[in-house]
Amino acid sequence: MELTLDELRVLTGWAADCAARVLPLTPDDPRPAAAIAAAREFSAGAPRTKALRTAAWAAQAAATEAPNPAAAAAARAAVGAAGAAYLHPLASPHQVKHIVGPAQQAALARELAGGSAEAEISWALSQAPAVVRETLRKFPPGKPGKTRSGELHRRLEAALRG
């Protein structure tokens, strides 16, 4: 399987857009915003650098230290956005999490904050470029769990594959 840098840039841009929608749920921590900014820089043509990976790890720390579950999910969406630049061209169900994860976590964050996960998913699907759908179809079906997060994953993956 092959993934081009252009495909990764489009995927990362979409992931950053999804994550940015729930960024207000992490107002007191700059790390998720920094991860989204780094993802957007890569999406716009910057190289993959250690700074991008470092921003992703910092956002992961923010998720771990978040004051509530909604903020934690929003920070994980930012982690996924920055991490999308490093999607591996392996025919593995695990890689599907890296494609749908930012939108999935954004939907979960929205729901945990009292909003609508379905509205967030609808937005993400309406904004998904064809390249995101084509990239997802290169991979075998994901294996989400039986949690609410897994339900959101299945909804996104099925719609993007459809």
PDB file of C-alpha atoms in Angstrom:
ATOM      1  CA  MET A   1       0.000   0.000   0.000  1.00  0.00           C
ATOM      2  CA  GLU A   2       1.165   3.480  -0.739  1.00  0.00           C
ATOM      3  CA  LEU A   3       0.244   6.775   0.894  1.00  0.00           C
ATOM      4  CA  THR A   4       1.416   9.972  -0.717  1.00  0.00           C
ATOM      5  CA  LEU A   5       2.455  13.063   1.144  1.00  0.00           C
ATOM      6  CA  ASP A   6      -0.417  14.893  -0.568  1.00  0.00           C
ATOM      7  CA  GLU A   7      -2.909  12.344   0.802  1.00  0.00           C
ATOM      8  CA  LEU A   8      -1.474  12.746   4.289  1.00  0.00           C
ATOM      9  CA  ARG A   9      -1.680  16.531   4.009  1.00  0.00           C
ATOM     10  CA  VAL A  10      -5.367  16.445   3.019  1.00  0.00           C
ATOM     11  CA  LEU A  11      -6.188  13.935   5.761  1.00  0.00           C
ATOM     12  CA  THR A  12      -4.301  15.994   8.344  1.00  0.00           C
ATOM     13  CA  GLY A  13      -6.062  19.197   7.288  1.00  0.00           C
ATOM     14  CA  TRP A  14      -9.474  17.564   7.671  1.00  0.00           C
ATOM     15  CA  ALA A  15      -8.450  16.075  11.024  1.00  0.00           C
ATOM     16  CA  ALA A  16      -7.296  19.507  12.226  1.00  0.00           C
ATOM     17  CA  ASP A  17     -10.591  21.067  11.146  1.00  0.00           C
ATOM     18  CA  CYS A  18     -12.525  18.414  13.072  1.00  0.00           C
ATOM     19  CA  ALA A  19     -10.412  18.854  16.201  1.00  0.00           C
ATOM     20  CA  ALA A  20     -10.547  22.649  16.057  1.00  0.00           C
ATOM     21  CA  ARG A  21     -14.326  22.594  16.436  1.00  0.00           C
ATOM     22  CA  VAL A  22     -14.014  21.332  20.017  1.00  0.00           C
ATOM     23  CA  LEU A  23     -10.903  23.274  20.936  1.00  0.00           C
ATOM     24  CA  PRO A  24     -12.981  25.701  23.064  1.00  0.00           C
ATOM     25  CA  LEU A  25     -13.518  22.788  25.466  1.00  0.00           C
ATOM     26  CA  THR A  26      -9.823  23.059  26.437  1.00  0.00           C
ATOM     27  CA  PRO A  27      -9.585  26.835  27.081  1.00  0.00           C
ATOM     28  CA  ASP A  28      -6.994  26.745  29.833  1.00  0.00           C
ATOM     29  CA  ASP A  29      -4.479  24.467  28.140  1.00  0.00           C
ATOM     30  CA  PRO A  30      -2.532  25.658  25.078  1.00  0.00           C
ATOM     31  CA  ARG A  31      -1.218  22.200  24.141  1.00  0.00           C
ATOM     32  CA  PRO A  32      -4.205  20.987  22.078  1.00  0.00           C
ATOM     33  CA  ALA A  33      -4.231  24.284  20.145  1.00  0.00           C
ATOM     34  CA  ALA A  34      -0.505  23.917  19.477  1.00  0.00           C
ATOM     35  CA  ALA A  35      -1.051  20.387  18.124  1.00  0.00           C
ATOM     36  CA  ILE A  36      -3.801  21.610  15.800  1.00  0.00           C
ATOM     37  CA  ALA A  37      -1.609  24.499  14.641  1.00  0.00           C
ATOM     38  CA  ALA A  38       1.253  22.085  13.909  1.00  0.00           C
ATOM     39  CA  ALA A  39      -1.123  19.819  11.983  1.00  0.00           C
ATOM     40  CA  ARG A  40      -2.351  22.766   9.934  1.00  0.00           C
ATOM     41  CA  GLU A  41       1.228  23.786   9.153  1.00  0.00           C
ATOM     42  CA  PHE A  42       1.958  20.297   7.838  1.00  0.00           C
ATOM     43  CA  SER A  43      -1.294  20.303   5.883  1.00  0.00           C
ATOM     44  CA  ALA A  44      -0.277  23.589   4.260  1.00  0.00           C
ATOM     45  CA  GLY A  45       3.034  22.186   3.059  1.00  0.00           C
ATOM     46  CA  ALA A  46       5.465  22.239   5.977  1.00  0.00           C
ATOM     47  CA  PRO A  47       7.611  19.124   6.451  1.00  0.00           C
ATOM     48  CA  ARG A  48       6.921  16.499   9.081  1.00  0.00           C
ATOM     49  CA  THR A  49       9.246  17.412  11.896  1.00  0.00           C
ATOM     50  CA  LYS A  50       9.990  16.472  15.436  1.00  0.00           C
ATOM     51  CA  ALA A  51       7.992  19.555  16.468  1.00  0.00           C
ATOM     52  CA  LEU A  52       4.826  18.033  15.001  1.00  0.00           C
ATOM     53  CA  ARG A  53       5.325  14.788  16.887  1.00  0.00           C
ATOM     54  CA  THR A  54       6.231  16.682  20.064  1.00  0.00           C
ATOM     55  CA  ALA A  55       3.040  18.748  19.772  1.00  0.00           C
ATOM     56  CA  ALA A  56       1.017  15.537  19.478  1.00  0.00           C
ATOM     57  CA  TRP A  57       2.628  14.084  22.608  1.00  0.00           C
ATOM     58  CA  ALA A  58       2.032  17.322  24.495  1.00  0.00           C
ATOM     59  CA  ALA A  59      -1.655  17.237  23.543  1.00  0.00           C
ATOM     60  CA  GLN A  60      -1.777  13.634  24.779  1.00  0.00           C
ATOM     61  CA  ALA A  61      -0.439  14.832  28.126  1.00  0.00           C
ATOM     62  CA  ALA A  62      -3.152  17.515  28.115  1.00  0.00           C
ATOM     63  CA  ALA A  63      -5.769  14.796  27.586  1.00  0.00           C
ATOM     64  CA  THR A  64      -4.412  12.850  30.535  1.00  0.00           C
ATOM     65  CA  GLU A  65      -4.418  15.953  32.743  1.00  0.00           C
ATOM     66  CA  ALA A  66      -7.742  17.364  31.508  1.00  0.00           C
ATOM     67  CA  PRO A  67     -10.158  18.646  34.137  1.00  0.00           C
ATOM     68  CA  ASN A  68     -13.147  16.767  32.688  1.00  0.00           C
ATOM     69  CA  PRO A  69     -14.011  14.057  30.140  1.00  0.00           C
ATOM     70  CA  ALA A  70     -15.107  16.528  27.440  1.00  0.00           C
ATOM     71  CA  ALA A  71     -11.793  18.376  27.614  1.00  0.00           C
ATOM     72  CA  ALA A  72      -9.928  15.064  27.553  1.00  0.00           C
ATOM     73  CA  ALA A  73     -11.748  13.961  24.383  1.00  0.00           C
ATOM     74  CA  ALA A  74     -11.148  17.367  22.778  1.00  0.00           C
ATOM     75  CA  ALA A  75      -7.432  17.074  23.530  1.00  0.00           C
ATOM     76  CA  ARG A  76      -7.402  13.544  22.069  1.00  0.00           C
ATOM     77  CA  ALA A  77      -8.958  14.964  18.892  1.00  0.00           C
ATOM     78  CA  ALA A  78      -5.977  17.337  18.701  1.00  0.00           C
ATOM     79  CA  VAL A  79      -3.573  14.436  19.254  1.00  0.00           C
ATOM     80  CA  GLY A  80      -5.208  12.635  16.354  1.00  0.00           C
ATOM     81  CA  ALA A  81      -4.978  15.680  14.128  1.00  0.00           C
ATOM     82  CA  ALA A  82      -1.238  16.037  14.652  1.00  0.00           C
ATOM     83  CA  GLY A  83      -0.740  12.286  14.465  1.00  0.00           C
ATOM     84  CA  ALA A  84      -2.583  11.992  11.141  1.00  0.00           C
ATOM     85  CA  ALA A  85       0.577  13.157   9.396  1.00  0.00           C
ATOM     86  CA  TYR A  86       2.186   9.900  10.512  1.00  0.00           C
ATOM     87  CA  LEU A  87      -0.462   7.457   9.271  1.00  0.00           C
ATOM     88  CA  HIS A  88       1.359   4.241   8.354  1.00  0.00           C
ATOM     89  CA  PRO A  89       0.782   2.551   4.995  1.00  0.00           C
ATOM     90  CA  LEU A  90       0.065  -0.785   6.658  1.00  0.00           C
ATOM     91  CA  ALA A  91      -2.997  -2.839   5.767  1.00  0.00           C
ATOM     92  CA  SER A  92      -4.022  -2.959   9.413  1.00  0.00           C
ATOM     93  CA  PRO A  93      -7.399  -2.261  11.027  1.00  0.00           C
ATOM     94  CA  HIS A  94      -5.515  -0.292  13.694  1.00  0.00           C
ATOM     95  CA  GLN A  95      -4.609   2.408  11.175  1.00  0.00           C
ATOM     96  CA  VAL A  96      -8.308   3.175  10.623  1.00  0.00           C
ATOM     97  CA  LYS A  97      -8.398   4.675  14.135  1.00  0.00           C
ATOM     98  CA  HIS A  98      -5.880   7.241  12.976  1.00  0.00           C
ATOM     99  CA  ILE A  99      -8.131   8.271  10.100  1.00  0.00           C
ATOM    100  CA  VAL A 100     -11.473   8.536  11.907  1.00  0.00           C
ATOM    101  CA  GLY A 101     -10.075   9.256  15.386  1.00  0.00           C
ATOM    102  CA  PRO A 102     -10.002  13.061  15.311  1.00  0.00           C
ATOM    103  CA  ALA A 103     -13.632  13.294  14.134  1.00  0.00           C
ATOM    104  CA  GLN A 104     -14.649  10.495  16.521  1.00  0.00           C
ATOM    105  CA  GLN A 105     -13.043  12.204  19.519  1.00  0.00           C
ATOM    106  CA  ALA A 106     -14.504  15.573  18.510  1.00  0.00           C
ATOM    107  CA  ALA A 107     -17.980  14.013  18.402  1.00  0.00           C
ATOM    108  CA  LEU A 108     -17.424  12.389  21.782  1.00  0.00           C
ATOM    109  CA  ALA A 109     -16.167  15.665  23.254  1.00  0.00           C
ATOM    110  CA  ARG A 110     -19.200  17.519  21.925  1.00  0.00           C
ATOM    111  CA  GLU A 111     -21.531  14.915  23.424  1.00  0.00           C
ATOM    112  CA  LEU A 112     -19.758  14.909  26.780  1.00  0.00           C
ATOM    113  CA  ALA A 113     -20.097  18.692  26.872  1.00  0.00           C
ATOM    114  CA  GLY A 114     -23.866  18.380  26.433  1.00  0.00           C
ATOM    115  CA  GLY A 115     -24.040  18.805  22.662  1.00  0.00           C
ATOM    116  CA  SER A 116     -24.852  16.484  19.796  1.00  0.00           C
ATOM    117  CA  ALA A 117     -22.344  13.868  18.662  1.00  0.00           C
ATOM    118  CA  GLU A 118     -24.516  13.255  15.603  1.00  0.00           C
ATOM    119  CA  ALA A 119     -24.330  16.909  14.574  1.00  0.00           C
ATOM    120  CA  GLU A 120     -20.540  16.796  14.918  1.00  0.00           C
ATOM    121  CA  ILE A 121     -20.356  13.624  12.845  1.00  0.00           C
ATOM    122  CA  SER A 122     -22.620  15.134  10.198  1.00  0.00           C
ATOM    123  CA  TRP A 123     -20.366  18.178   9.999  1.00  0.00           C
ATOM    124  CA  ALA A 124     -17.226  16.029   9.733  1.00  0.00           C
ATOM    125  CA  LEU A 125     -18.765  13.915   6.983  1.00  0.00           C
ATOM    126  CA  SER A 126     -19.905  16.973   5.061  1.00  0.00           C
ATOM    127  CA  GLN A 127     -16.376  18.383   5.178  1.00  0.00           C
ATOM    128  CA  ALA A 128     -14.467  15.191   4.387  1.00  0.00           C
ATOM    129  CA  PRO A 129     -12.603  15.588   1.105  1.00  0.00           C
ATOM    130  CA  ALA A 130     -12.768  12.720  -1.370  1.00  0.00           C
ATOM    131  CA  VAL A 131      -9.111  11.980  -0.577  1.00  0.00           C
ATOM    132  CA  VAL A 132     -10.062  11.116   3.020  1.00  0.00           C
ATOM    133  CA  ARG A 133     -12.667   8.631   1.811  1.00  0.00           C
ATOM    134  CA  GLU A 134     -10.281   7.159  -0.779  1.00  0.00           C
ATOM    135  CA  THR A 135      -7.496   6.842   1.780  1.00  0.00           C
ATOM    136  CA  LEU A 136      -9.786   5.068   4.251  1.00  0.00           C
ATOM    137  CA  ARG A 137     -10.848   2.582   1.570  1.00  0.00           C
ATOM    138  CA  LYS A 138      -7.229   1.461   1.185  1.00  0.00           C
ATOM    139  CA  PHE A 139      -7.379  -0.044   4.672  1.00  0.00           C
ATOM    140  CA  PRO A 140      -9.262  -3.083   5.981  1.00  0.00           C
ATOM    141  CA  PRO A 141     -12.253  -2.379   8.233  1.00  0.00           C
ATOM    142  CA  GLY A 142     -11.409  -1.022  11.661  1.00  0.00           C
ATOM    143  CA  LYS A 143     -12.092  -2.909  14.865  1.00  0.00           C
ATOM    144  CA  PRO A 144     -13.684  -0.420  17.243  1.00  0.00           C
ATOM    145  CA  GLY A 145     -14.736  -1.547  20.680  1.00  0.00           C
ATOM    146  CA  LYS A 146     -18.233  -1.761  22.127  1.00  0.00           C
ATOM    147  CA  THR A 147     -18.022   1.568  23.949  1.00  0.00           C
ATOM    148  CA  ARG A 148     -19.747   4.808  22.977  1.00  0.00           C
ATOM    149  CA  SER A 149     -16.486   5.846  21.341  1.00  0.00           C
ATOM    150  CA  GLY A 150     -16.571   2.625  19.323  1.00  0.00           C
ATOM    151  CA  GLU A 151     -20.135   3.381  18.205  1.00  0.00           C
ATOM    152  CA  LEU A 152     -19.009   6.788  16.955  1.00  0.00           C
ATOM    153  CA  HIS A 153     -16.071   5.169  15.162  1.00  0.00           C
ATOM    154  CA  ARG A 154     -18.390   2.696  13.398  1.00  0.00           C
ATOM    155  CA  ARG A 155     -20.762   5.491  12.341  1.00  0.00           C
ATOM    156  CA  LEU A 156     -17.943   7.562  10.867  1.00  0.00           C
ATOM    157  CA  GLU A 157     -16.158   4.692   9.200  1.00  0.00           C
ATOM    158  CA  ALA A 158     -19.318   3.290   7.603  1.00  0.00           C
ATOM    159  CA  ALA A 159     -20.352   6.687   6.249  1.00  0.00           C
ATOM    160  CA  LEU A 160     -16.880   7.494   4.921  1.00  0.00           C
ATOM    161  CA  ARG A 161     -16.600   4.100   3.236  1.00  0.00           C
ATOM    162  CA  GLY A 162     -20.153   4.318   1.832  1.00  0.00           C
TER     163      GLY A 162
END
